[in-house]
Coordinates of C-alpha atoms in Angstrom, one line a residue:
M6 CA -240.9 28.2 -127.3
T7 CA -242.1 30.6 -124.3
F8 CA -242.5 33.7 -123.6
L9 CA -243.8 35.8 -121.1
K10 CA -246.8 37.9 -121.9
R11 CA -249.3 38.9 -124.5
F12 CA -247.3 38.9 -127.9
G13 CA -247.5 39.1 -131.7
I14 CA -245.4 37.3 -134.3
A15 CA -244.3 38.0 -137.9
L16 CA -242.2 36.6 -140.5
A17 CA -239.1 37.5 -143.1
F18 CA -239.9 37.4 -146.6
C19 CA -238.2 37.9 -149.6
F20 CA -239.0 41.2 -151.3
S21 CA -237.4 40.5 -154.9
A22 CA -237.7 38.0 -157.3
S23 CA -234.6 36.5 -156.1
V24 CA -234.9 34.4 -153.3
P25 CA -232.4 34.4 -150.8
S26 CA -232.1 31.1 -149.2
W27 CA -233.4 31.7 -145.9
A28 CA -236.9 32.5 -147.1
Q29 CA -236.9 28.7 -149.1
S30 CA -236.5 26.9 -145.9
A31 CA -238.1 27.5 -142.8
P32 CA -238.2 31.1 -142.0
V33 CA -237.1 34.1 -139.1
V34 CA -239.9 34.4 -137.1
Y35 CA -240.8 37.6 -134.9
V36 CA -241.9 37.8 -131.6
A37 CA -243.6 40.8 -130.1
A38 CA -243.7 39.8 -126.2
G39 CA -245.6 42.8 -125.2
D40 CA -242.7 44.0 -123.8
S41 CA -240.3 46.5 -124.0
Q42 CA -238.0 44.4 -126.6
V43 CA -239.0 42.6 -130.0
Y44 CA -236.9 38.9 -130.4
A45 CA -235.9 37.2 -133.8
V46 CA -236.5 32.9 -133.9
T47 CA -234.1 31.5 -135.4
P48 CA -235.1 27.6 -137.7
S49 CA -232.3 26.2 -134.9
G50 CA -234.0 27.3 -132.2
S51 CA -231.9 31.0 -130.8
V52 CA -233.9 33.6 -129.7
N53 CA -232.4 36.7 -130.6
P54 CA -233.2 40.0 -129.0
L55 CA -233.6 42.6 -131.5
I56 CA -233.6 46.0 -129.8
P57 CA -230.2 47.8 -129.0
T58 CA -230.1 48.5 -125.2
S59 CA -229.6 52.1 -125.8
G60 CA -232.8 52.3 -128.0
I61 CA -235.2 50.6 -125.6
N62 CA -238.2 52.4 -123.8
S63 CA -238.8 50.4 -120.6
S64 CA -242.5 51.5 -120.8
A65 CA -242.8 50.1 -123.9
Q66 CA -245.9 47.5 -124.9
F67 CA -244.8 45.7 -128.3
T68 CA -248.0 43.3 -129.6
S69 CA -248.0 43.4 -133.4
L70 CA -245.5 43.3 -136.0
T71 CA -245.1 42.9 -139.6
V72 CA -242.8 43.2 -142.3
G73 CA -241.9 45.3 -145.5
P74 CA -239.7 46.4 -148.2
D75 CA -236.5 48.4 -147.7
N76 CA -236.8 50.6 -150.4
T77 CA -234.7 53.4 -149.2
A78 CA -231.9 55.0 -153.0
D79 CA -229.4 53.2 -150.9
N80 CA -230.8 49.7 -150.6
A81 CA -232.9 50.4 -154.1
S82 CA -230.3 48.1 -156.3
A83 CA -228.7 45.7 -153.3
N84 CA -231.7 44.9 -152.2
S85 CA -229.4 43.7 -148.9
Y86 CA -232.1 44.9 -146.3
F87 CA -236.1 45.2 -144.8
F88 CA -237.7 46.9 -142.6
L89 CA -239.9 45.3 -139.5
Y90 CA -242.0 47.5 -138.2
A91 CA -243.4 46.7 -134.2
C92 CA -246.4 48.5 -132.5
D93 CA -246.6 49.8 -129.1
T94 CA -250.3 50.3 -127.8
A95 CA -249.8 51.5 -124.7
A96 CA -247.9 54.6 -126.1
S97 CA -249.1 54.8 -129.3
T98 CA -245.9 54.2 -130.9
I99 CA -244.4 52.1 -134.0
V100 CA -240.9 51.6 -134.3
R101 CA -239.5 50.2 -137.3
L102 CA -235.7 48.4 -137.4
R103 CA -233.8 47.4 -140.5
L104 CA -232.6 44.4 -141.1
S105 CA -230.3 42.1 -143.7
T106 CA -231.6 39.9 -145.8
A107 CA -228.3 38.0 -145.6
N108 CA -228.6 37.6 -141.6
P109 CA -232.3 38.6 -140.7
G110 CA -232.6 37.0 -137.1
A111 CA -229.4 39.2 -136.2
Q112 CA -229.9 42.3 -134.2
P113 CA -229.5 45.4 -135.7
S114 CA -227.8 48.5 -135.2
A115 CA -228.7 51.3 -132.8
A116 CA -229.2 54.0 -135.8
D117 CA -231.5 51.1 -137.4
V118 CA -234.4 51.7 -135.3
V119 CA -236.2 54.8 -135.6
T120 CA -239.0 56.0 -134.8
V121 CA -242.3 56.4 -137.3
Y122 CA -245.0 57.4 -135.0
S123 CA -245.5 58.1 -131.6
S124 CA -249.0 61.0 -130.8
V125 CA -252.4 59.8 -129.8
N126 CA -253.5 61.8 -132.4
P127 CA -255.3 60.7 -135.2
L128 CA -253.6 57.5 -134.4
S129 CA -253.8 55.5 -131.6
A130 CA -253.4 52.0 -130.0
P131 CA -251.5 51.0 -133.1
V132 CA -251.8 47.3 -134.5
C133 CA -249.6 46.4 -137.0
G134 CA -251.0 45.2 -140.4
R135 CA -249.9 45.3 -144.3
V136 CA -247.2 46.8 -145.7
A137 CA -248.0 47.1 -149.3
S138 CA -246.3 46.7 -152.4
N139 CA -245.2 50.5 -152.6
G140 CA -244.2 50.0 -149.4
D141 CA -246.6 52.3 -147.5
L142 CA -247.7 50.8 -143.9
Y143 CA -251.0 50.1 -143.1
V144 CA -252.1 49.8 -139.3
S145 CA -255.4 49.6 -137.7
S146 CA -256.6 51.3 -134.5
G147 CA -257.3 49.7 -131.1
T148 CA -259.3 52.3 -129.7
S149 CA -263.5 52.3 -130.9
G150 CA -264.7 53.5 -133.6
A151 CA -261.3 54.7 -134.9
G152 CA -260.5 52.7 -138.1
V153 CA -257.8 52.1 -140.2
Y154 CA -255.0 54.2 -140.9
V155 CA -251.8 54.5 -144.0
I156 CA -248.4 56.0 -143.3
S157 CA -247.2 56.8 -146.6
G158 CA -244.2 56.6 -148.5
V159 CA -242.5 55.1 -144.7
S160 CA -240.4 52.8 -146.8
T161 CA -238.4 55.2 -148.7
A162 CA -237.4 58.2 -145.6
S163 CA -234.1 56.6 -144.0
I164 CA -234.5 58.7 -140.8
G165 CA -237.9 60.7 -141.2
P166 CA -239.4 62.9 -140.4
F167 CA -241.9 60.4 -141.7
S168 CA -246.0 61.0 -142.8
S169 CA -248.6 61.8 -140.1
P170 CA -251.5 59.0 -140.4
A171 CA -254.4 59.3 -142.3
P172 CA -257.8 58.0 -142.0
V173 CA -258.1 54.9 -145.3
F174 CA -262.0 54.3 -145.0
G175 CA -263.2 56.7 -142.9
S176 CA -266.3 56.7 -140.8
T177 CA -267.5 53.3 -143.1
A178 CA -265.6 51.0 -140.0
G179 CA -268.8 52.2 -137.5
T180 CA -268.6 54.0 -134.4
S181 CA -267.5 50.5 -132.3
F182 CA -265.6 49.3 -134.6
T183 CA -262.2 47.6 -132.9
G184 CA -259.4 47.1 -135.0
G185 CA -257.5 43.7 -134.8
G186 CA -255.3 42.7 -137.7
L187 CA -255.5 43.2 -141.6
A188 CA -254.6 40.5 -144.9
Q189 CA -254.8 41.1 -148.7
K190 CA -256.6 38.8 -150.9
N191 CA -254.8 37.9 -154.0
S192 CA -257.6 40.0 -155.6
G193 CA -255.6 42.9 -153.4
D194 CA -258.6 43.1 -151.9
M195 CA -257.9 44.2 -148.0
L196 CA -259.3 42.0 -145.5
V197 CA -259.9 44.2 -142.1
V198 CA -260.4 42.2 -138.3
D199 CA -262.9 44.1 -136.5
N200 CA -262.7 42.7 -133.5
H201 CA -265.8 44.3 -131.3
D202 CA -268.6 43.8 -134.1
G203 CA -267.0 39.8 -135.0
A204 CA -266.7 40.6 -138.1
I205 CA -263.7 40.6 -141.0
L206 CA -264.4 43.9 -143.0
R207 CA -263.7 44.3 -147.1
A208 CA -262.7 46.9 -148.9
P209 CA -262.0 46.3 -153.0
F210 CA -258.6 46.7 -154.6
V211 CA -258.8 49.5 -156.8
G212 CA -255.5 49.5 -158.7
A213 CA -252.0 51.2 -156.8
N214 CA -252.2 53.9 -159.9
T215 CA -255.9 54.6 -160.0
P216 CA -257.7 57.0 -157.5
P217 CA -258.4 57.3 -155.1
N218 CA -255.0 56.9 -153.7
P219 CA -254.3 55.1 -151.1
P220 CA -255.5 51.9 -153.6
F221 CA -258.5 50.7 -152.1
G222 CA -262.1 51.5 -152.2
S223 CA -263.2 54.2 -149.5
T224 CA -266.0 52.3 -148.3
L225 CA -265.8 49.2 -145.7
S226 CA -268.4 46.4 -146.0
P227 CA -269.0 43.1 -143.9
Y228 CA -267.3 40.1 -145.6
V229 CA -267.8 37.0 -142.7
S230 CA -269.8 37.9 -139.6
N231 CA -271.1 36.0 -136.8
L232 CA -267.2 35.5 -135.3
S233 CA -266.7 35.9 -131.8
S234 CA -264.3 38.4 -130.6
P235 CA -262.0 38.0 -133.5
S236 CA -258.2 38.5 -133.3
A237 CA -255.9 38.6 -136.4
I238 CA -255.8 37.2 -140.0
A239 CA -253.4 35.7 -142.4
R240 CA -254.1 34.4 -145.8
I241 CA -251.9 31.9 -147.5
S242 CA -251.2 31.4 -151.2
T243 CA -253.8 29.5 -151.9
G244 CA -256.7 32.3 -151.1
D245 CA -257.7 30.3 -147.9
F246 CA -257.4 32.9 -145.0
F247 CA -257.5 31.9 -141.2
V248 CA -258.6 33.2 -138.3
A249 CA -257.7 33.9 -134.8
N250 CA -261.0 33.5 -133.2
Q251 CA -260.6 34.3 -129.9
G252 CA -264.1 34.2 -128.3
T253 CA -263.9 30.3 -128.5
A254 CA -259.8 29.8 -128.8
Q255 CA -260.0 28.3 -131.8
V256 CA -258.1 29.1 -135.4
L257 CA -260.8 29.1 -138.3
R258 CA -260.0 28.4 -141.8
F259 CA -262.2 30.3 -144.3
S260 CA -262.5 29.3 -148.2
P261 CA -262.7 32.4 -150.1
T262 CA -265.5 30.1 -152.5
N263 CA -267.9 28.6 -149.2
L264 CA -266.8 31.5 -146.1
S265 CA -269.7 30.3 -144.5
S266 CA -268.4 27.3 -143.7
P267 CA -265.0 27.3 -142.2
T268 CA -263.0 24.6 -140.9
T269 CA -261.9 24.2 -137.2
C270 CA -257.7 23.6 -137.0
S271 CA -256.4 21.5 -135.0
V272 CA -254.3 23.8 -133.0
S273 CA -252.6 22.6 -129.4
V274 CA -253.6 25.0 -126.6
P275 CA -252.0 24.8 -123.1
S276 CA -254.1 24.6 -120.4
G277 CA -255.3 27.8 -118.6
N278 CA -257.1 31.7 -119.8
V279 CA -256.1 31.5 -123.6
T280 CA -255.2 34.2 -125.5
L281 CA -255.2 33.5 -129.3
S282 CA -252.5 36.2 -129.7
S283 CA -252.0 36.4 -134.0
V284 CA -251.5 34.1 -136.6
A285 CA -248.9 35.0 -139.6
A286 CA -248.5 33.1 -142.4
S287 CA -245.5 32.0 -144.5
E288 CA -244.5 32.6 -148.4
N289 CA -244.5 28.3 -148.2
N290 CA -247.7 28.7 -146.7
L291 CA -247.0 27.3 -143.3
V292 CA -249.3 29.2 -141.0
Y293 CA -247.9 30.4 -137.3
V294 CA -250.6 30.7 -134.6
G295 CA -248.9 32.9 -131.2
I296 CA -250.7 31.7 -128.0
A297 CA -251.0 33.0 -124.6
S298 CA -252.2 31.6 -121.8
T299 CA -252.3 32.1 -117.6
S300 CA -252.1 28.7 -115.2
P301 CA -249.0 28.3 -116.1
N302 CA -248.3 31.8 -117.7
K303 CA -246.3 30.9 -120.9
R304 CA -246.4 31.9 -124.6
V305 CA -246.2 29.2 -127.7
V306 CA -246.1 29.5 -131.5
R307 CA -247.4 26.4 -133.0
V308 CA -246.8 25.6 -136.5
L309 CA -250.1 24.7 -138.9
N310 CA -249.7 23.1 -142.8
G311 CA -251.7 25.5 -144.3
T312 CA -252.1 23.7 -147.5
A313 CA -253.2 20.2 -145.3
S314 CA -256.5 19.3 -145.1
D315 CA -257.8 20.0 -141.4

């Protein structure tokens, strides 16, 4: 699949105990191509624009995505919808799309595309990260030293107003911290990509109903170091996690029991100046890697079997 600009990817997941048929096979892959549109790539290979024409901001640059549950009152029992969040780094804006679980590749109505956040204060250059089980949205900032933020209750409000982003870890991210992707371990600990310092940081999970709120310890500590401009992270069900190591144009696989010796994944990359834009993992442990290149100018999505030996 070819796209024209730097992009992020996310996958359609199931949020109930009853798994819909579309989540049992190849998932819908969502692509933010660095422009004003967000796309759904279906298992059949069709590419569908998701933002209705009336809702497009021509100056937007969506570069990262994440999915989360729809906890609004009218969806509480039916579980007919879920949310896709798209982060626009250029305008410091976060947009939420309400998508159908029955047809996750279909374009929503204009009324189902709402702006969750649009400002440069307190959060600028947002990078979409994770949605907690309670529906709170966690994003990191691409601005040096800004850290990680949470927008509480974003999944329960139908049209807003939405909460202002609140800092999660304060200054413990470090003054040079530049945010990338976010992931969670099986234990619930949050893993945070620090692009500037070449590291993965860890925040301990302290329990959803245990102070402080949000449910993570207030201090970020080093977890993996000596990386080269990491940009994204994804975890599979085994606990292994995959990091897009931009500085070496490689995808590294880490086992939580052997963090010092990652495996370099076999990923075919285009020629030219390559950017590993994003990684995302499906429920059946497929790992999707978004790769951008110049000379030629193309964007591709590669798929790895996360449970296979590389």
